Structures are given as C-alpha cells and as structure tokens.
mmCIF file of C-alpha atoms in Angstrom:
data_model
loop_
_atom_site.group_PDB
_atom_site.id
_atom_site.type_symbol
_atom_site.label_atom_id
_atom_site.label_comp_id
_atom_site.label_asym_id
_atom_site.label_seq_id
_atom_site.Cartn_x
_atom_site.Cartn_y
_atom_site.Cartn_z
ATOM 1 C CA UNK A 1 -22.046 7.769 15.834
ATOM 2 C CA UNK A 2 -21.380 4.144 15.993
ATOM 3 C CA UNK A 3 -17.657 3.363 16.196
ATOM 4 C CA UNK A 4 -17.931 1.038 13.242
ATOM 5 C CA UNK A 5 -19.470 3.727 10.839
ATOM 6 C CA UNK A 6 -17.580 5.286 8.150
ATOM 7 C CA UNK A 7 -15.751 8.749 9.636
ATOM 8 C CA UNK A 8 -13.540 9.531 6.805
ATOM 9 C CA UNK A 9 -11.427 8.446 3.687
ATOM 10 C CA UNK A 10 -8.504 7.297 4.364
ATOM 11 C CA UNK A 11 -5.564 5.945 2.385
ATOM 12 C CA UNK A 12 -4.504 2.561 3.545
ATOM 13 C CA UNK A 13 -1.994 -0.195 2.242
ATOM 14 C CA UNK A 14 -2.449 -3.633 2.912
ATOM 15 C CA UNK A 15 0.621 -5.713 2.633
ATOM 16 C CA UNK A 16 -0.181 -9.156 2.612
ATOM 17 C CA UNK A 17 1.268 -12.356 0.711
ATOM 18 C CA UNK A 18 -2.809 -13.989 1.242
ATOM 19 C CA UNK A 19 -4.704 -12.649 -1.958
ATOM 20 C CA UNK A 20 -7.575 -13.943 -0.347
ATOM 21 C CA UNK A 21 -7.352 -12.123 2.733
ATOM 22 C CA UNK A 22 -6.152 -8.681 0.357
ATOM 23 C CA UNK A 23 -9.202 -9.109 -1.444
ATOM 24 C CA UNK A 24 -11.809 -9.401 1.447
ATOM 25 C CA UNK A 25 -10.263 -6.462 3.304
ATOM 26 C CA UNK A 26 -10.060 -4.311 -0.119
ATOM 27 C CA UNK A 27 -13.492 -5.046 -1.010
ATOM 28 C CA UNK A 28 -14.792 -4.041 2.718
ATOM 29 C CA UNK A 29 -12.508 -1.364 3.185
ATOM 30 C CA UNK A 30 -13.221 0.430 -0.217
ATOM 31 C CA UNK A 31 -17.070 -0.329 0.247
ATOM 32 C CA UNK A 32 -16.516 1.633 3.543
ATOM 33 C CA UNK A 33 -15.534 4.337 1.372
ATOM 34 C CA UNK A 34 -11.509 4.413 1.931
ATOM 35 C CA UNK A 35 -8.874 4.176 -0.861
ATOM 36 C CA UNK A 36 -7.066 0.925 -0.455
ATOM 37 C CA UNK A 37 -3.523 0.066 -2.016
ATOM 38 C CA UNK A 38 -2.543 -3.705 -2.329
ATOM 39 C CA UNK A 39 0.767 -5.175 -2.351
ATOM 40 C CA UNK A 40 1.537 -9.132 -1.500
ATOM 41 C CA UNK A 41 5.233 -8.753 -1.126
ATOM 42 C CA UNK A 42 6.804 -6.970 1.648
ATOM 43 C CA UNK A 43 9.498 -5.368 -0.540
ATOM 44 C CA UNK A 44 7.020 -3.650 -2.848
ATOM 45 C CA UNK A 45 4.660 -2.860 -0.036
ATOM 46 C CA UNK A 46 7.538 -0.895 1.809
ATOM 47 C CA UNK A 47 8.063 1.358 -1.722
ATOM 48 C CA UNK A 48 4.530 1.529 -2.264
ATOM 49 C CA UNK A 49 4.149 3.509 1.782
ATOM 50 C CA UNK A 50 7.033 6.085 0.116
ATOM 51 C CA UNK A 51 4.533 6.522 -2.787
ATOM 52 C CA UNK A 52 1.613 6.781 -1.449
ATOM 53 C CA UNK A 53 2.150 7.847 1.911
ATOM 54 C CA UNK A 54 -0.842 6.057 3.524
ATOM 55 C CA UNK A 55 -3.117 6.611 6.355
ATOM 56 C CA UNK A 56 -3.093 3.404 7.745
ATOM 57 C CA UNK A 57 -0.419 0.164 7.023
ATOM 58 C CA UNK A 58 -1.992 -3.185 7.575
ATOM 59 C CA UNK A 59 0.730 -5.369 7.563
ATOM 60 C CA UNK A 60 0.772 -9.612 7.730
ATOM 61 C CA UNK A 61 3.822 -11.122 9.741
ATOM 62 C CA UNK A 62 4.659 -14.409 8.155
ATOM 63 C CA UNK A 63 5.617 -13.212 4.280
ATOM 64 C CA UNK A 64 8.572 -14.904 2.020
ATOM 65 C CA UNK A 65 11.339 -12.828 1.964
ATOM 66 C CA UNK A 66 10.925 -10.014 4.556
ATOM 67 C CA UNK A 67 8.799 -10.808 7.033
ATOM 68 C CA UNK A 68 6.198 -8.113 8.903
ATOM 69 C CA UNK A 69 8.657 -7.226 11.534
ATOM 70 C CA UNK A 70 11.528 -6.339 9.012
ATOM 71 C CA UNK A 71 8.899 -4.286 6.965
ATOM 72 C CA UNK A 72 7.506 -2.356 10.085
ATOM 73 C CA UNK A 73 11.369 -1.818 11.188
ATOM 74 C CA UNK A 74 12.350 -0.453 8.559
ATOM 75 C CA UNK A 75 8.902 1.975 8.141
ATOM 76 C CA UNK A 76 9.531 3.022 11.900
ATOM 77 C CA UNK A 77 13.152 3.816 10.841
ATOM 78 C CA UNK A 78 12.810 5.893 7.597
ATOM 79 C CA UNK A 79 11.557 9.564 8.296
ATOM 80 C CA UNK A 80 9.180 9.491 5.260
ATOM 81 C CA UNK A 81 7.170 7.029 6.672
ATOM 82 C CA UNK A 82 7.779 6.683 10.596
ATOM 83 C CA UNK A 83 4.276 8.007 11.690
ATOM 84 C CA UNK A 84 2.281 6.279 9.641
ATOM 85 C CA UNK A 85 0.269 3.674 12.057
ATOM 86 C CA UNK A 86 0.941 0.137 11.743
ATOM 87 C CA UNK A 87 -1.474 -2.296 12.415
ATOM 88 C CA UNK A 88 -0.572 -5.998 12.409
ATOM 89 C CA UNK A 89 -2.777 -8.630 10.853
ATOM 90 C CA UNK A 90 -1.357 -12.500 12.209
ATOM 91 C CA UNK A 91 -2.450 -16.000 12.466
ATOM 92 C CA UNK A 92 0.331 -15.573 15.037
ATOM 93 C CA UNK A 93 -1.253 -14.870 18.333
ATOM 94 C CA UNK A 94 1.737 -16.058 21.046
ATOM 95 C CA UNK A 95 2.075 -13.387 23.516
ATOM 96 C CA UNK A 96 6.026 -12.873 22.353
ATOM 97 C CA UNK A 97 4.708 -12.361 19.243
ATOM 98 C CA UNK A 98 2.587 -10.074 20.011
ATOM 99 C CA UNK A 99 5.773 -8.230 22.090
ATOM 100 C CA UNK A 100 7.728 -8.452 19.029
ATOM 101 C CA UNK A 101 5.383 -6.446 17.062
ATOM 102 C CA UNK A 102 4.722 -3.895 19.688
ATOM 103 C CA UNK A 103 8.441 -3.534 19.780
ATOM 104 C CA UNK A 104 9.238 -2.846 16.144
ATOM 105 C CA UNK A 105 6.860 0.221 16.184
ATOM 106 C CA UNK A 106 3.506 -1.523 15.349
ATOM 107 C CA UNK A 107 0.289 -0.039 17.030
ATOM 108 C CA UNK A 108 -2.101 -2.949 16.916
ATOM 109 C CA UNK A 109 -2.040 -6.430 16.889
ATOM 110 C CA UNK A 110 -5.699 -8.331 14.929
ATOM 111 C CA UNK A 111 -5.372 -12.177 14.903
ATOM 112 C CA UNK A 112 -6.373 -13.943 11.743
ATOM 113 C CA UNK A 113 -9.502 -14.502 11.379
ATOM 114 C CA UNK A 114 -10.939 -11.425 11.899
ATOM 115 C CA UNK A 115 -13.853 -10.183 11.466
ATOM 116 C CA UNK A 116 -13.983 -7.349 8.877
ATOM 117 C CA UNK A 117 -16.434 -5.107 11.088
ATOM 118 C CA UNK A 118 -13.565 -5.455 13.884
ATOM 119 C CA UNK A 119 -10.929 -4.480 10.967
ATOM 120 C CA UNK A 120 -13.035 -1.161 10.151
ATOM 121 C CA UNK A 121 -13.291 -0.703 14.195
ATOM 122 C CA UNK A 122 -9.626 -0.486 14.259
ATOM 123 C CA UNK A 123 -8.766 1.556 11.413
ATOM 124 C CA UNK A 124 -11.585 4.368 12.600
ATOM 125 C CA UNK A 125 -10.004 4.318 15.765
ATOM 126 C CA UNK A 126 -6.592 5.140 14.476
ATOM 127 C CA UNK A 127 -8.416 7.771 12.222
ATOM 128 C CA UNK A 128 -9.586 9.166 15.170
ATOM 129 C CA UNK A 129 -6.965 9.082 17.200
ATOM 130 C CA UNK A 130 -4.403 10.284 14.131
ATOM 131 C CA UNK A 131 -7.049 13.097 13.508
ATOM 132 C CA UNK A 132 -7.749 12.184 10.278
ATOM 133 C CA UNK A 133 -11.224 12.185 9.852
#
C-alpha cells in the first residue's frame, strides 16, 4: 500500500487563523475519509483537543493571541491531551524555528505551502506510527 493511501479514520483538529488554508486541508482530509475539526483561534482550538480528543493536531505558528508554541505548550503540559501528536504547519521555516517547535513537544514541522498529498503523507505516518489505523 502506497504511503499516501487512506489507512484509517482518524480524528484531527486543525487550528489555524488562515480559513483558506482550514478549508483546503478540511476538504482533502475529509475526502480522504478522516473526521476533521476546525478552529481559527488558538484559544478555542486548545478546548476543542479536551472535547474531542483528536488523533492528530495540526497546528499554525503565527496566530493573534496565542501563538502555535503557547498552544502546543500547553497541550504537551495538560494530561488530557499530552499524547496527542502535534504536527506544525508554518510559513516559518528558520532552522530556530523549527528548534522551537521541536522543543515545545511538536512532532513535525510542514512549511507553508504544502502540498496536500505531503499533508496526508504525514498524518498516515503518525497513524501508523500511533497505531491507529
């Protein structure tokens, strides 16, 4: 099986401030056959991974208010929600930056723009690597 087939359903939030980005990724992501949640500020995207208890967090750096680090800190520091994989979606792309997310418990790092066949790569890696199929 191709790595960029569909494995499994997953649950997976995408907390970005772009709608235009949350839409593409929704649209591909759902069409892949996972169940996608959508928030575009980080405050509500951190209440919404309590709720629903996702999969998969795909998480934008640069946000008003609380940026990605803060969110992914404070994910990696609350037991309810400390496993679930973060993966890091940035038109930042400095080599500290990428550090910095690393650092605050992210597991990936995908530079804006991506392709969305490299974004469903990703997420069926962590599927597989998470075992959940």
């Amino acid at each position: 099986m191709a790595i960029s087939q569909k494995i499994g359903t997953a649950k997976i939030l995408v907390i970005d401030d772009e709608p235009q980005i949350t839409e593409i990724v929704e649209a591909f992501l759902s069409n892949a056959g996972h169940q996608v949640f959508v928030n575009n500020v980080a405050n509500e995207g951190l209440k919404r991974a309590k709720q629903v208890k996702p999969d998969i967090i795909l998480l934008d750096i640069m946000m008003p208010g609380t940026d990605g680090y803060g969110v992914c800190n404070d994910l990696k520091n609350d037991p309810a929600t400390a496993n679930i994989p973060v993966v890091f979606l940035t038109g930042k792309d400095r080599n500290d930056d990428m550090g910095r997310s690393f650092k605050v418990g992210g597991d990936m790092f995908i530079k804006k723009p991506f392709s969305c066949e490299r974004l469903l790569e990703i997420v069926n890696i962590i599927l597989m690597s998470t075992g959940k199929k």
